Amino acid sequence: MKKGIIYGILTVCSLLDLSGQNKVEISAILIPDSLKMRVSQRIVYQNTTQDTLNTIYLNDWNNSYSTKTTPLAKRFEEEFSTKFHLAKSSDRGYTVITSLTDVNNNNLQFHYLREHPDVVKVKLKEPLLPNAHYDIHLKYILRFPNDRFTGYGVNSNKDFNLKDWYINPAVYDGKWHYYSNKNLNDMFVPVADIDIKLEHPNTFQIISELDLIDNKFNNGIQISHLAGKNRTDNFMVISKLHRYRFVGTDDLVMISNINEKGLPPYEKVLLTDKITKYLVENLGPYPHQKLLVSELEYERNPLYGLNQLPNFLQPFPDNLQYELKLLKTALKKYIDNVLILNPRKEYWLSEGLQIYLLMKYVEEYYPDAKLLGSIGDLWVIRSSHAADLGFNFQYFLYFMEMARKNNDQPLTTSKDSLVKFNANIAGKYKAGIGLRYLNDYLEDQDLNGALMDFVHKHQLQRVELKDFEEFIKNWSNKDVNWFFDDYLDSRVKYDYKLKKTVSTEDSLSVIIRNKRKNEMPVSLFALQNDSVVKKLWIPGFKGTKVITIPKDSIERVALDYDQIIPEFNQRNNYRSVKKNILLNRKPLQVRLFKDIEDPYYDQVFIMPLIEFNNIYDGLTLGTKFYNKSILRKRLNYNISPQYAFNSKSITGSGFFTYTHNIEGHDLYDITYGIGGSYQSFAQDAFFTSIRPTLTLRFRDKDDFRSDKRDFMSMRLVSIQRNLGPDAIVDVTEPDYNVFNVRYIKSNPGIINYSKFFADYQLADQFSKVSVNFEYRKLTKNNRNFGLRFFAGIFLNNDTDPNSDYFSFALDRPTDYLFDLNYFGRSEATGFFSQQIIIAEGGFKSQLEPAFANQWMTTVNATASIWRYIQAYGDIGLVKNRGSDPIFVYDAGIRLVLVEDYFEIFFPVYSNLGWQIAQPRYAENIRFMFTLDPQVLFSLFTRKWY
């Protein structure tokens, strides 16, 4: 009892000094050679709620680098990166807590959470009462990670870029907000007064937003004393190289190492001053003296697009590029340091403000800036629609990239649940253009002033999204519920259609249809000679609505003519007033190369083709006629006639597809289509294929980040073959039609990979079913293991018993459905006969029997030997009609250069004996590779979607 009274007195006395504020006091010693720091720390945690707390949670994000199983490690895995998994243990960071006590030096019980190994749960000796504080003392050792994982940590020069590096308390506002580090830069900490004394070699310079209180020097050692009040940002640079510029302005000191080659220093100073003025004019006074803006922070969230091109292709002037890089990064830091939002749950407001003010800046200072910059002046490009679009159109373009692919997510989704493209690009762009949409809808009301008032009112205070919603609703005299209910909190797309116009002598009735289930406002424009005669905002509605306006001299009407609304389909937004079917048809526009969709035209794109599909056709030249623009469309066609130089014939392919996107269900995509092709399959031998197809795609509607996908396809494959007089192959089977149903369940992880499919085929002479399961794993000790199982059986088989054309293949399928990318599918000898595609039996050695016309089952296994070298082994049973099953096996070495895309197999031992010792061994080597650019491109894009 007495102990509790004494503790209460001490608490009250400390409160007199704290004035209700959290404190973080650090005394640390940097040991550069061992990449470590010894830390002694005091945390004064203030309970600002009416709850009594018995535990406190602390963020120790440096420990998120400690093992291969942390949430951070799993994040890398989800994005198809093995850099963390394969790294040396010495490159990973960790934290060792050696002491954790209270103000009376009593040891406090603590442990890392099982699911969050970078969050520490501390059990308090005494309850923490409302409006009281708790004093925690820690001693720990930090081992900093290599910066190649996230950009933060230590680089090869032993310079330190530190973010979220020391232990910080989590936020409690009725519930604890603690999260694991997932490389999102979103640690949520309470505002605190920070005091840091750091001992380090005097060859290092410290760059921080904290104020420098004092520097002490002694025998090559420097003690830097830094402090700041009301802080959340803890980014610190400890570097031997002095690359940062300090630019003092009337409003604050900007510290930056963002650079642009060729831009004079004085111009950087002028642009910095211009940007700080813009920040203060739109967000209010900055509460601190210094704002630190680093190249690292910009590189983590750059201006995506053409300005990512190499220097010699940069489309924008140096001053504009530097200005926008500095502005974008400064906006992010400024807003995050002033507006205390939960960065994992409430990120859309801070990121939306950033993009909104970035767009406003360009509109104000560079209204004529174009999306493509100087590239739009090139003769090949200047006639394109993309060359006419303004710089700010990119935000619509990138958001619609995800919306058209049915991969967009509500802005209220937790940031760690967003796919990478949404988290880094599309989400914040949707938020920014949403605020711009809201501003235009409010017309005479000054949203810019309201936003500044909101930021100023809540500066350095905990603010929630409901506060912003309440503020805007109270401020506006228009109904803005649609913005919070439909725009932010749903995936519902926006698509209004101008259905019809009806003219009378002095008025015009415009019939508008809302094709979606939302009530978003839409703008209606009356046009004459492409000049705006009238603009009015129509409140949201469902179904159909008739708007009557004076006829005047209106020639056309349009919805969203100024492209403010992020509308899913803008192609139905125009209508002529005159009752002429030709005037209401969109003009046909033919463009060279793919372009951004122009809603005023029916566009056809033409692209020259140079391809190599097989050795029989050889190099092919042709032209592709298609309608697919930069953004995905529902209806797509592609017609590609080509001339093949080897076969001296006209070949080619074509297809028509229609995609139906489904929202809110596991079944998210239904695609109908028909395609066909005409190519060689041997010398002077051609095939024609026609394939009507229906494909269903499934995913977890509640977890877009999951790579797990299910596919169901149904198709009818019709094959006709034509042999010329110089053909060297015989065709004994008649032309055929095969009905094929396939179900695929895949989880293409880079650490744990699995794929299952079941296949059913029905034709006049046979029916067959097969299953395939493949599993691969990269273990914790960086060894690869793989296992594949295949089984196939004929349900009935009336084909020619002397032909194996439709049989299961042990090592090289005949591919009678023409699905596989063989370069020489009819070759029995020579280099191209050695191409292997792992299908059906999956063997690498060419054994007898090579085919099965009754049933076959095989198992293929692989295991690491060293780095890219693996051992493989295959076993199987092959059963043909009228004979007993035959056991087959082989083993060898597999060289994996790019898994599934470029591999080489060296057989060693099989049913044939020691193949490696047999004559003409080189003919037994098998190889796998692809030249399809789309397949190779997917290796780099898969982490984004």
Short mmCIF file of N, CA, C and O in Angstrom, two decimals, residues 309-381:
data_model
loop_
_atom_site.label_atom_id
_atom_site.label_comp_id
_atom_site.label_asym_id
_atom_site.label_seq_id
_atom_site.Cartn_x
_atom_site.Cartn_y
_atom_site.Cartn_z
N LEU A 309 13.00 7.67 -66.86
CA LEU A 309 13.87 7.25 -67.96
C LEU A 309 15.31 7.64 -67.69
O LEU A 309 15.60 8.49 -66.85
N PRO A 310 16.26 7.02 -68.41
CA PRO A 310 17.67 7.42 -68.25
C PRO A 310 17.86 8.90 -68.56
O PRO A 310 17.04 9.52 -69.26
N ASN A 311 18.95 9.47 -68.06
CA ASN A 311 19.19 10.90 -68.18
C ASN A 311 19.15 11.38 -69.62
O ASN A 311 18.63 12.46 -69.91
N PHE A 312 19.69 10.58 -70.55
CA PHE A 312 19.73 11.05 -71.93
C PHE A 312 18.35 11.05 -72.59
O PHE A 312 18.19 11.59 -73.69
N LEU A 313 17.35 10.48 -71.93
CA LEU A 313 16.00 10.49 -72.47
C LEU A 313 15.04 11.32 -71.62
O LEU A 313 13.84 11.23 -71.80
N GLN A 314 15.56 12.10 -70.69
CA GLN A 314 14.70 12.85 -69.79
C GLN A 314 13.82 13.82 -70.59
O GLN A 314 14.33 14.64 -71.35
N PRO A 315 12.49 13.74 -70.43
CA PRO A 315 11.59 14.55 -71.26
C PRO A 315 11.29 15.94 -70.70
O PRO A 315 10.63 16.73 -71.37
N PHE A 316 11.74 16.23 -69.48
CA PHE A 316 11.41 17.51 -68.86
C PHE A 316 12.68 18.30 -68.56
O PHE A 316 13.74 17.73 -68.33
N PRO A 317 12.59 19.62 -68.54
CA PRO A 317 13.76 20.44 -68.22
C PRO A 317 14.30 20.12 -66.83
O PRO A 317 13.55 19.70 -65.94
N ASP A 318 15.60 20.32 -66.64
CA ASP A 318 16.23 19.99 -65.36
C ASP A 318 15.56 20.72 -64.20
O ASP A 318 15.35 20.14 -63.12
N ASN A 319 15.23 22.00 -64.40
CA ASN A 319 14.65 22.75 -63.29
C ASN A 319 13.28 22.22 -62.90
O ASN A 319 12.94 22.14 -61.72
N LEU A 320 12.47 21.81 -63.88
CA LEU A 320 11.14 21.28 -63.56
C LEU A 320 11.26 19.94 -62.86
O LEU A 320 10.53 19.66 -61.90
N GLN A 321 12.14 19.08 -63.33
CA GLN A 321 12.31 17.78 -62.70
C GLN A 321 12.77 17.93 -61.25
O GLN A 321 12.24 17.28 -60.34
N TYR A 322 13.75 18.79 -61.04
CA TYR A 322 14.24 19.03 -59.68
C TYR A 322 13.13 19.60 -58.81
O TYR A 322 12.95 19.18 -57.66
N GLU A 323 12.40 20.53 -59.36
CA GLU A 323 11.34 21.21 -58.61
C GLU A 323 10.27 20.23 -58.17
O GLU A 323 9.85 20.22 -57.00
N LEU A 324 9.85 19.36 -59.07
CA LEU A 324 8.77 18.43 -58.74
C LEU A 324 9.26 17.32 -57.81
O LEU A 324 8.51 16.85 -56.95
N LYS A 325 10.51 16.89 -57.98
CA LYS A 325 11.07 15.89 -57.06
C LYS A 325 11.13 16.44 -55.64
O LYS A 325 10.71 15.78 -54.68
N LEU A 326 11.64 17.67 -55.53
CA LEU A 326 11.76 18.29 -54.21
C LEU A 326 10.38 18.56 -53.61
O LEU A 326 10.13 18.31 -52.43
N LEU A 327 9.47 19.06 -54.43
CA LEU A 327 8.13 19.38 -53.95
C LEU A 327 7.38 18.14 -53.48
O LEU A 327 6.78 18.13 -52.41
N LYS A 328 7.42 17.08 -54.28
CA LYS A 328 6.70 15.86 -53.92
C LYS A 328 7.18 15.29 -52.59
O LYS A 328 6.39 14.93 -51.72
N THR A 329 8.49 15.25 -52.42
CA THR A 329 9.05 14.69 -51.18
C THR A 329 8.81 15.62 -50.01
O THR A 329 8.50 15.17 -48.89
N ALA A 330 8.93 16.93 -50.24
CA ALA A 330 8.71 17.90 -49.15
C ALA A 330 7.26 17.90 -48.71
O ALA A 330 6.97 18.01 -47.51
N LEU A 331 6.34 17.78 -49.64
CA LEU A 331 4.91 17.72 -49.28
C LEU A 331 4.64 16.53 -48.36
O LEU A 331 3.92 16.65 -47.36
N LYS A 332 5.22 15.40 -48.71
CA LYS A 332 5.02 14.19 -47.91
C LYS A 332 5.52 14.40 -46.48
O LYS A 332 4.81 14.12 -45.50
N LYS A 333 6.75 14.89 -46.34
CA LYS A 333 7.33 15.09 -45.01
C LYS A 333 6.56 16.16 -44.23
O LYS A 333 6.30 16.00 -43.03
N TYR A 334 6.24 17.25 -44.89
CA TYR A 334 5.55 18.37 -44.24
C TYR A 334 4.20 17.90 -43.66
O TYR A 334 3.90 18.14 -42.48
N ILE A 335 3.42 17.23 -44.48
CA ILE A 335 2.09 16.79 -44.05
C ILE A 335 2.19 15.75 -42.94
O ILE A 335 1.48 15.81 -41.93
N ASP A 336 3.09 14.78 -43.10
CA ASP A 336 3.23 13.73 -42.09
C ASP A 336 3.71 14.28 -40.75
O ASP A 336 3.34 13.76 -39.69
N ASN A 337 4.53 15.33 -40.77
CA ASN A 337 5.05 15.90 -39.54
C ASN A 337 4.09 16.86 -38.86
O ASN A 337 4.28 17.22 -37.70
N VAL A 338 3.05 17.27 -39.59
CA VAL A 338 2.11 18.25 -39.05
C VAL A 338 0.77 17.59 -38.69
O VAL A 338 0.17 17.89 -37.67
N LEU A 339 0.31 16.69 -39.55
CA LEU A 339 -1.00 16.07 -39.38
C LEU A 339 -0.80 14.66 -38.83
O LEU A 339 -0.28 13.78 -39.53
N ILE A 340 -1.18 14.42 -37.60
CA ILE A 340 -0.89 13.15 -36.92
C ILE A 340 -2.02 12.16 -37.20
O ILE A 340 -2.99 12.03 -36.43
N LEU A 341 -1.90 11.48 -38.32
CA LEU A 341 -2.84 10.43 -38.73
C LEU A 341 -2.21 9.07 -38.50
O LEU A 341 -0.98 8.94 -38.44
N ASN A 342 -3.04 8.05 -38.40
CA ASN A 342 -2.54 6.68 -38.38
C ASN A 342 -2.07 6.34 -39.80
O ASN A 342 -2.89 6.18 -40.70
N PRO A 343 -0.76 6.23 -40.05
CA PRO A 343 -0.28 6.09 -41.42
C PRO A 343 -0.59 4.75 -42.07
O PRO A 343 -0.44 4.63 -43.28
N ARG A 344 -1.01 3.78 -41.28
CA ARG A 344 -1.38 2.50 -41.89
C ARG A 344 -2.87 2.43 -42.19
O ARG A 344 -3.27 1.82 -43.18
N LYS A 345 -3.67 3.08 -41.41
CA LYS A 345 -5.12 3.00 -41.59
C LYS A 345 -5.71 4.25 -42.24
O LYS A 345 -6.76 4.18 -42.87
N GLU A 346 -5.06 5.39 -42.07
CA GLU A 346 -5.66 6.66 -42.50
C GLU A 346 -4.74 7.42 -43.47
O GLU A 346 -4.73 8.64 -43.51
N TYR A 347 -3.99 6.64 -44.22
CA TYR A 347 -2.98 7.21 -45.12
C TYR A 347 -3.57 8.02 -46.26
O TYR A 347 -2.91 8.91 -46.80
N TRP A 348 -4.82 7.74 -46.65
CA TRP A 348 -5.33 8.34 -47.88
C TRP A 348 -5.41 9.86 -47.77
O TRP A 348 -5.21 10.57 -48.77
N LEU A 349 -5.68 10.39 -46.58
CA LEU A 349 -5.83 11.84 -46.44
C LEU A 349 -4.47 12.54 -46.63
O LEU A 349 -4.37 13.52 -47.38
N SER A 350 -3.43 12.06 -45.97
CA SER A 350 -2.12 12.70 -46.13
C SER A 350 -1.59 12.52 -47.55
O SER A 350 -1.06 13.47 -48.15
N GLU A 351 -1.75 11.33 -48.11
CA GLU A 351 -1.25 11.10 -49.47
C GLU A 351 -2.13 11.80 -50.50
O GLU A 351 -1.63 12.27 -51.54
N GLY A 352 -3.43 11.88 -50.24
CA GLY A 352 -4.32 12.61 -51.13
C GLY A 352 -4.00 14.09 -51.15
O GLY A 352 -3.99 14.74 -52.21
N LEU A 353 -3.72 14.66 -49.97
CA LEU A 353 -3.31 16.07 -49.90
C LEU A 353 -2.01 16.29 -50.68
O LEU A 353 -1.85 17.30 -51.38
N GLN A 354 -1.08 15.36 -50.56
CA GLN A 354 0.19 15.48 -51.26
C GLN A 354 -0.03 15.56 -52.78
O GLN A 354 0.49 16.46 -53.46
N ILE A 355 -0.79 14.62 -53.32
CA ILE A 355 -1.00 14.59 -54.77
C ILE A 355 -1.88 15.76 -55.22
O ILE A 355 -1.64 16.36 -56.27
N TYR A 356 -2.87 16.11 -54.43
CA TYR A 356 -3.75 17.24 -54.76
C TYR A 356 -2.95 18.53 -54.86
O TYR A 356 -3.11 19.31 -55.82
N LEU A 357 -2.08 18.77 -53.90
CA LEU A 357 -1.28 20.00 -53.93
C LEU A 357 -0.20 19.94 -55.00
O LEU A 357 0.20 20.97 -55.54
N LEU A 358 0.26 18.75 -55.33
CA LEU A 358 1.21 18.61 -56.44
C LEU A 358 0.53 18.96 -57.77
O LEU A 358 1.11 19.66 -58.61
N MET A 359 -0.70 18.48 -57.96
CA MET A 359 -1.45 18.83 -59.17
C MET A 359 -1.75 20.32 -59.22
O MET A 359 -1.62 20.96 -60.29
N LYS A 360 -2.13 20.88 -58.09
CA LYS A 360 -2.45 22.30 -58.03
C LYS A 360 -1.22 23.14 -58.37
O LYS A 360 -1.32 24.17 -59.05
N TYR A 361 -0.06 22.71 -57.92
CA TYR A 361 1.19 23.42 -58.19
C TYR A 361 1.47 23.46 -59.70
O TYR A 361 1.82 24.51 -60.25
N VAL A 362 1.31 22.33 -60.36
CA VAL A 362 1.55 22.27 -61.80
C VAL A 362 0.53 23.13 -62.55
O VAL A 362 0.87 23.85 -63.50
N GLU A 363 -0.74 23.08 -62.13
CA GLU A 363 -1.76 23.90 -62.77
C GLU A 363 -1.46 25.39 -62.60
O GLU A 363 -1.73 26.20 -63.51
N GLU A 364 -0.89 25.75 -61.47
CA GLU A 364 -0.63 27.16 -61.19
C GLU A 364 0.62 27.68 -61.88
O GLU A 364 0.62 28.78 -62.45
N TYR A 365 1.70 26.88 -61.86
CA TYR A 365 2.98 27.37 -62.36
C TYR A 365 3.35 26.81 -63.74
O TYR A 365 4.14 27.43 -64.46
N TYR A 366 2.81 25.65 -64.10
CA TYR A 366 3.15 25.04 -65.39
C TYR A 366 1.88 24.53 -66.08
O TYR A 366 1.74 23.33 -66.35
N PRO A 367 0.94 25.41 -66.37
CA PRO A 367 -0.34 24.97 -66.94
C PRO A 367 -0.20 24.32 -68.31
O PRO A 367 -1.09 23.57 -68.73
N ASP A 368 0.88 24.60 -69.03
CA ASP A 368 1.06 24.04 -70.37
C ASP A 368 1.93 22.79 -70.39
O ASP A 368 2.23 22.26 -71.47
N ALA A 369 2.37 22.33 -69.23
CA ALA A 369 3.22 21.13 -69.17
C ALA A 369 2.44 19.92 -69.69
O ALA A 369 1.27 19.74 -69.37
N LYS A 370 3.10 19.11 -70.48
CA LYS A 370 2.46 17.96 -71.11
C LYS A 370 2.91 16.65 -70.46
O LYS A 370 3.99 16.55 -69.87
N LEU A 371 2.07 15.67 -70.61
CA LEU A 371 2.33 14.35 -70.02
C LEU A 371 3.66 13.77 -70.50
O LEU A 371 4.42 13.21 -69.72
N LEU A 372 3.95 13.90 -71.79
CA LEU A 372 5.14 13.30 -72.37
C LEU A 372 6.33 14.25 -72.42
O LEU A 372 7.42 13.85 -72.85
N GLY A 373 6.13 15.49 -72.02
CA GLY A 373 7.23 16.44 -72.08
C GLY A 373 7.77 16.60 -73.49
O GLY A 373 7.01 16.60 -74.47
N SER A 374 9.08 16.69 -73.62
CA SER A 374 9.70 16.89 -74.94
C SER A 374 9.59 15.67 -75.83
O SER A 374 9.70 15.78 -77.06
N ILE A 375 9.33 14.48 -75.27
CA ILE A 375 9.16 13.29 -76.10
C ILE A 375 7.95 13.44 -77.01
O ILE A 375 7.90 12.92 -78.11
N GLY A 376 6.95 14.21 -76.54
CA GLY A 376 5.76 14.44 -77.36
C GLY A 376 6.03 15.24 -78.61
O GLY A 376 5.17 15.32 -79.51
N ASP A 377 7.22 15.85 -78.73
CA ASP A 377 7.56 16.61 -79.93
C ASP A 377 8.19 15.76 -81.03
O ASP A 377 8.38 16.24 -82.15
N LEU A 378 8.54 14.51 -80.71
CA LEU A 378 9.13 13.64 -81.72
C LEU A 378 8.10 13.33 -82.80
O LEU A 378 6.90 13.16 -82.51
N TRP A 379 8.56 13.24 -84.03
CA TRP A 379 7.62 13.12 -85.16
C TRP A 379 6.75 11.88 -85.08
O TRP A 379 5.61 11.87 -85.52
N VAL A 380 7.27 10.80 -84.49
CA VAL A 380 6.50 9.57 -84.40
C VAL A 380 5.38 9.70 -83.37
O VAL A 380 4.34 9.07 -83.47
N ILE A 381 5.57 10.60 -82.38
CA ILE A 381 4.67 10.64 -81.23
C ILE A 381 3.77 11.87 -81.23
O ILE A 381 2.67 11.84 -80.67
#
